[in-house]
GROMACS .gro file of C-alpha atoms in nm:
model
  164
    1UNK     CA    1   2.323  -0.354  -1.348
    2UNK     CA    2   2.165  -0.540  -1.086
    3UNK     CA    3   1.815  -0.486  -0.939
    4UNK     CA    4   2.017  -0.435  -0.606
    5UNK     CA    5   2.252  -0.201  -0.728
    6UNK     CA    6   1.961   0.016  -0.903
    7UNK     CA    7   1.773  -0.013  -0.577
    8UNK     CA    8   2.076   0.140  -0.362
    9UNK     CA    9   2.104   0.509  -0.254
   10UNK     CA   10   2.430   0.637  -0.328
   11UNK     CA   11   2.516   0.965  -0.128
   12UNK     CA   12   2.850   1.151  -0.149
   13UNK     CA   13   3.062   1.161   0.150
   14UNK     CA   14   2.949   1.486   0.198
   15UNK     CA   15   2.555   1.439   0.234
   16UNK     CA   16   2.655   1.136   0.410
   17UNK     CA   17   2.840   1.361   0.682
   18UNK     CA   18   2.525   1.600   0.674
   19UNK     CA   19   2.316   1.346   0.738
   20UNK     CA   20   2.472   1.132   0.984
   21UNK     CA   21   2.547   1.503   1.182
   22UNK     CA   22   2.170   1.551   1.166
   23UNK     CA   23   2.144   1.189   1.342
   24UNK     CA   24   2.396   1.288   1.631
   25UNK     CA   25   2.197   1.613   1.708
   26UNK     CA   26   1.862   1.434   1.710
   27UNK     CA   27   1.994   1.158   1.948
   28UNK     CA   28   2.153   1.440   2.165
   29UNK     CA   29   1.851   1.602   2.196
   30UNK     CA   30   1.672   1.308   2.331
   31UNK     CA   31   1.676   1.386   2.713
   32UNK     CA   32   1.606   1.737   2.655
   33UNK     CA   33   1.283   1.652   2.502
   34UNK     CA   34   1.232   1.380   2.799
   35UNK     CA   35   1.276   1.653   3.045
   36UNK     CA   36   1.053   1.880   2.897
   37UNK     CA   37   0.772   1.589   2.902
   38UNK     CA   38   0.881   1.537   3.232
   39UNK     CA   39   0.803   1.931   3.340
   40UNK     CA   40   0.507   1.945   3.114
   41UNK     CA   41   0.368   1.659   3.290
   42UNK     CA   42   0.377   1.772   3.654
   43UNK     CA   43   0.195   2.074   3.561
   44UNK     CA   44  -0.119   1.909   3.604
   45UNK     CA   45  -0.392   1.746   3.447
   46UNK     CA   46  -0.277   1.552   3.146
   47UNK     CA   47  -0.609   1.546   2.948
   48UNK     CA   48  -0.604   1.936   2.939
   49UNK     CA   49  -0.195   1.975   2.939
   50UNK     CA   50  -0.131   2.123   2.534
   51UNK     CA   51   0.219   2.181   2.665
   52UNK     CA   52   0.278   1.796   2.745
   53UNK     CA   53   0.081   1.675   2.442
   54UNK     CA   54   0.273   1.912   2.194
   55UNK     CA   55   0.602   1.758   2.393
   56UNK     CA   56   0.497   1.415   2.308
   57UNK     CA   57   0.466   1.476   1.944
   58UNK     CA   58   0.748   1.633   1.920
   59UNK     CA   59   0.952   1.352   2.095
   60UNK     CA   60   0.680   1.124   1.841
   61UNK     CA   61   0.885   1.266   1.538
   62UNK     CA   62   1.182   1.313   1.671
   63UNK     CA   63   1.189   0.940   1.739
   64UNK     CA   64   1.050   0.876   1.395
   65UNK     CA   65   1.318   1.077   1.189
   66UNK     CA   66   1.623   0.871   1.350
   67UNK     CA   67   1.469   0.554   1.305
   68UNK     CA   68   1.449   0.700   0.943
   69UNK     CA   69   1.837   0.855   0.950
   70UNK     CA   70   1.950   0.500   1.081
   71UNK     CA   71   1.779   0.297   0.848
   72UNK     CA   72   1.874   0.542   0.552
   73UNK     CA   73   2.236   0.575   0.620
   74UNK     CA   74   2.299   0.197   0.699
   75UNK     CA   75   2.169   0.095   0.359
   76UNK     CA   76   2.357   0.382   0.152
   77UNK     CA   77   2.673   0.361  -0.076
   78UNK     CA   78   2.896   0.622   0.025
   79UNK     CA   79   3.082   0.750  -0.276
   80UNK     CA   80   3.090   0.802  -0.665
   81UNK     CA   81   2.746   0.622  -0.836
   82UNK     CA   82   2.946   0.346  -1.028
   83UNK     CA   83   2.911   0.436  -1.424
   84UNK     CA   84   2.656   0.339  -1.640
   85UNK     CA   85   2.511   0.355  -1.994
   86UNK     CA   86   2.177   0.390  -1.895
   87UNK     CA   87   2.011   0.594  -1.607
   88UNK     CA   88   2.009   0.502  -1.326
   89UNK     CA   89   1.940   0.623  -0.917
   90UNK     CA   90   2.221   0.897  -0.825
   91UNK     CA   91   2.256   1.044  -1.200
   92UNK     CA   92   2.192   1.386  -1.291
   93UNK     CA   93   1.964   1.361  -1.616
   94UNK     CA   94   1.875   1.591  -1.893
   95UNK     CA   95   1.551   1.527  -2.086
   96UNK     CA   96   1.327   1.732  -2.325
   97UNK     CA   97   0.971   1.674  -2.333
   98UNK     CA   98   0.735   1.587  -2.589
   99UNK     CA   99   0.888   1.666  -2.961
  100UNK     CA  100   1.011   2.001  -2.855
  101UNK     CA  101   1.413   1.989  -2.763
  102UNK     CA  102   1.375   2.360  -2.629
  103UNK     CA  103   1.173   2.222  -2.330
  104UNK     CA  104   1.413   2.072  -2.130
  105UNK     CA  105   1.503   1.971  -1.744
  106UNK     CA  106   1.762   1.880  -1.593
  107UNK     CA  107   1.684   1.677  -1.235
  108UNK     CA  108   1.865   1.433  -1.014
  109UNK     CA  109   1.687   1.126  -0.973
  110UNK     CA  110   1.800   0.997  -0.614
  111UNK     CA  111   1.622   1.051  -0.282
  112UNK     CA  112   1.501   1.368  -0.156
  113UNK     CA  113   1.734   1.332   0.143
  114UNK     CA  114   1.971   1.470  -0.075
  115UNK     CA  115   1.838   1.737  -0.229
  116UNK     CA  116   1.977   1.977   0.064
  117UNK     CA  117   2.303   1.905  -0.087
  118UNK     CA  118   2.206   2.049  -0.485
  119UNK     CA  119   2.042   2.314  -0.647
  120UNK     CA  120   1.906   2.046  -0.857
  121UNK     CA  121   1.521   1.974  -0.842
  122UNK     CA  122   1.513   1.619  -0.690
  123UNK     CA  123   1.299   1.334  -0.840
  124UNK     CA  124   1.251   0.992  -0.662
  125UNK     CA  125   1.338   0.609  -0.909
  126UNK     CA  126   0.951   0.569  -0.776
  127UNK     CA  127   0.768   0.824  -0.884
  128UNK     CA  128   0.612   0.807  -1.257
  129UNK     CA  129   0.885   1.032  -1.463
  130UNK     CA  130   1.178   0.829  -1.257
  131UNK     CA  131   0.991   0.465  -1.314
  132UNK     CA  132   0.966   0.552  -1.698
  133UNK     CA  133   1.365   0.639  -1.758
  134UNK     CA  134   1.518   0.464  -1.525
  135UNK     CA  135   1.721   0.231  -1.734
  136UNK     CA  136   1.642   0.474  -2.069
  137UNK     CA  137   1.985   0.526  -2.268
  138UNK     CA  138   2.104   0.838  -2.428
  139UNK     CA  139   1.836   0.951  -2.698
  140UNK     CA  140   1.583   0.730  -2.591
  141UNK     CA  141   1.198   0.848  -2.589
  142UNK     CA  142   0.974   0.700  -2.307
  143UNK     CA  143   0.605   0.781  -2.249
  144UNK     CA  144   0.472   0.822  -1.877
  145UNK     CA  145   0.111   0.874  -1.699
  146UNK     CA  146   0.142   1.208  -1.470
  147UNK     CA  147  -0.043   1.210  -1.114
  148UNK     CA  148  -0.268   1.412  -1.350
  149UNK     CA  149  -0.340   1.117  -1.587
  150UNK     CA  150  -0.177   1.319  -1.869
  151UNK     CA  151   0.057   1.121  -2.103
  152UNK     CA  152   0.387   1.269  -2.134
  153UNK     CA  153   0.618   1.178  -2.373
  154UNK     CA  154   0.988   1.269  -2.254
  155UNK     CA  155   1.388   1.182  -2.459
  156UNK     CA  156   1.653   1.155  -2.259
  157UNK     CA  157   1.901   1.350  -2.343
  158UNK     CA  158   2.198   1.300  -2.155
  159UNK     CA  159   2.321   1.151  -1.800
  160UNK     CA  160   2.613   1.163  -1.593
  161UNK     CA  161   2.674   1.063  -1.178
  162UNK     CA  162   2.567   1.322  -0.928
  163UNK     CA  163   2.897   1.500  -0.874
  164UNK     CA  164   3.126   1.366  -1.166
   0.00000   0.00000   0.00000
């Protein structure tokens, strides 16, 4: 696998849809939150206007979260994560931690813009447990430092693409 294709978000058609219907709601919205800056503004005095400033913020992250949604969903693979023998972004992954097979997880490890779509607990390629097993194979024990600075030593059971 390429460093490319490991680096690409794959999202089912149906998060995709989610998503991209998020998008279209967000851009709809756009002169309804320009009017209400508009009202807020003729109400007076802008230094002591909460109404206008709370109005701008909103608009502030509105704006932010579709330059997000169109950024996200133009560099996505729509469809089924290809196949692999080794773990990679978009797989559902089983591991047990430490020596002690009873203490198990099972995550996704994709972005957390899915995780409205599963039940699953979401865990990002970047953060430390995803950086340590991405690329593990089947029955393979990796170590990892935890935010906490704890070692953690975690086998990867088994892996299969989100969905399959």
């Amino acid at each position: 696998m390429t460093s490319s294709e490991a680096s690409k978000t794959w999202l089912s058609q149906d998060a995709y849809d989610r998503l991209q219907a998020e998008l279209d709601e967000l851009i709809a919205a756009r002169p309804a939150i320009a009017a209400e800056i508009n009202a807020r503004r003729e109400e007076g005095d802008l230094r002591e206007n909460g109404g206008y400033h709370a109005a701008r913020e909103e608009q502030g992250k509105q704006e932010g979260r579709i330059l997000y949604l169109k950024e996200f969903l133009r560099n996505a693979e729509v469809g089924e994560a290809p196949t692999a023998d080794k773990v990679s972004p978009g797989m559902v992954v089983t591991i047990y931690f430490d020596d002690d097979k009873t203490d198990t997880e099972k995550f996704l490890l994709g972005s957390r813009e899915i995780a409205a779509t599963t039940d699953l607990t979401v865990y990002s390629p970047e953060s430390a447990l995803g950086t340590a097993i991405l690329g593990a194979s089947k029955n393979q024990t990796v170590t990892y430092t935890a935010p906490s600075g704890a070692d953690i030593k975690v086998t990867v059971v088994d892996f299969a693409p989100f969905g399959a």
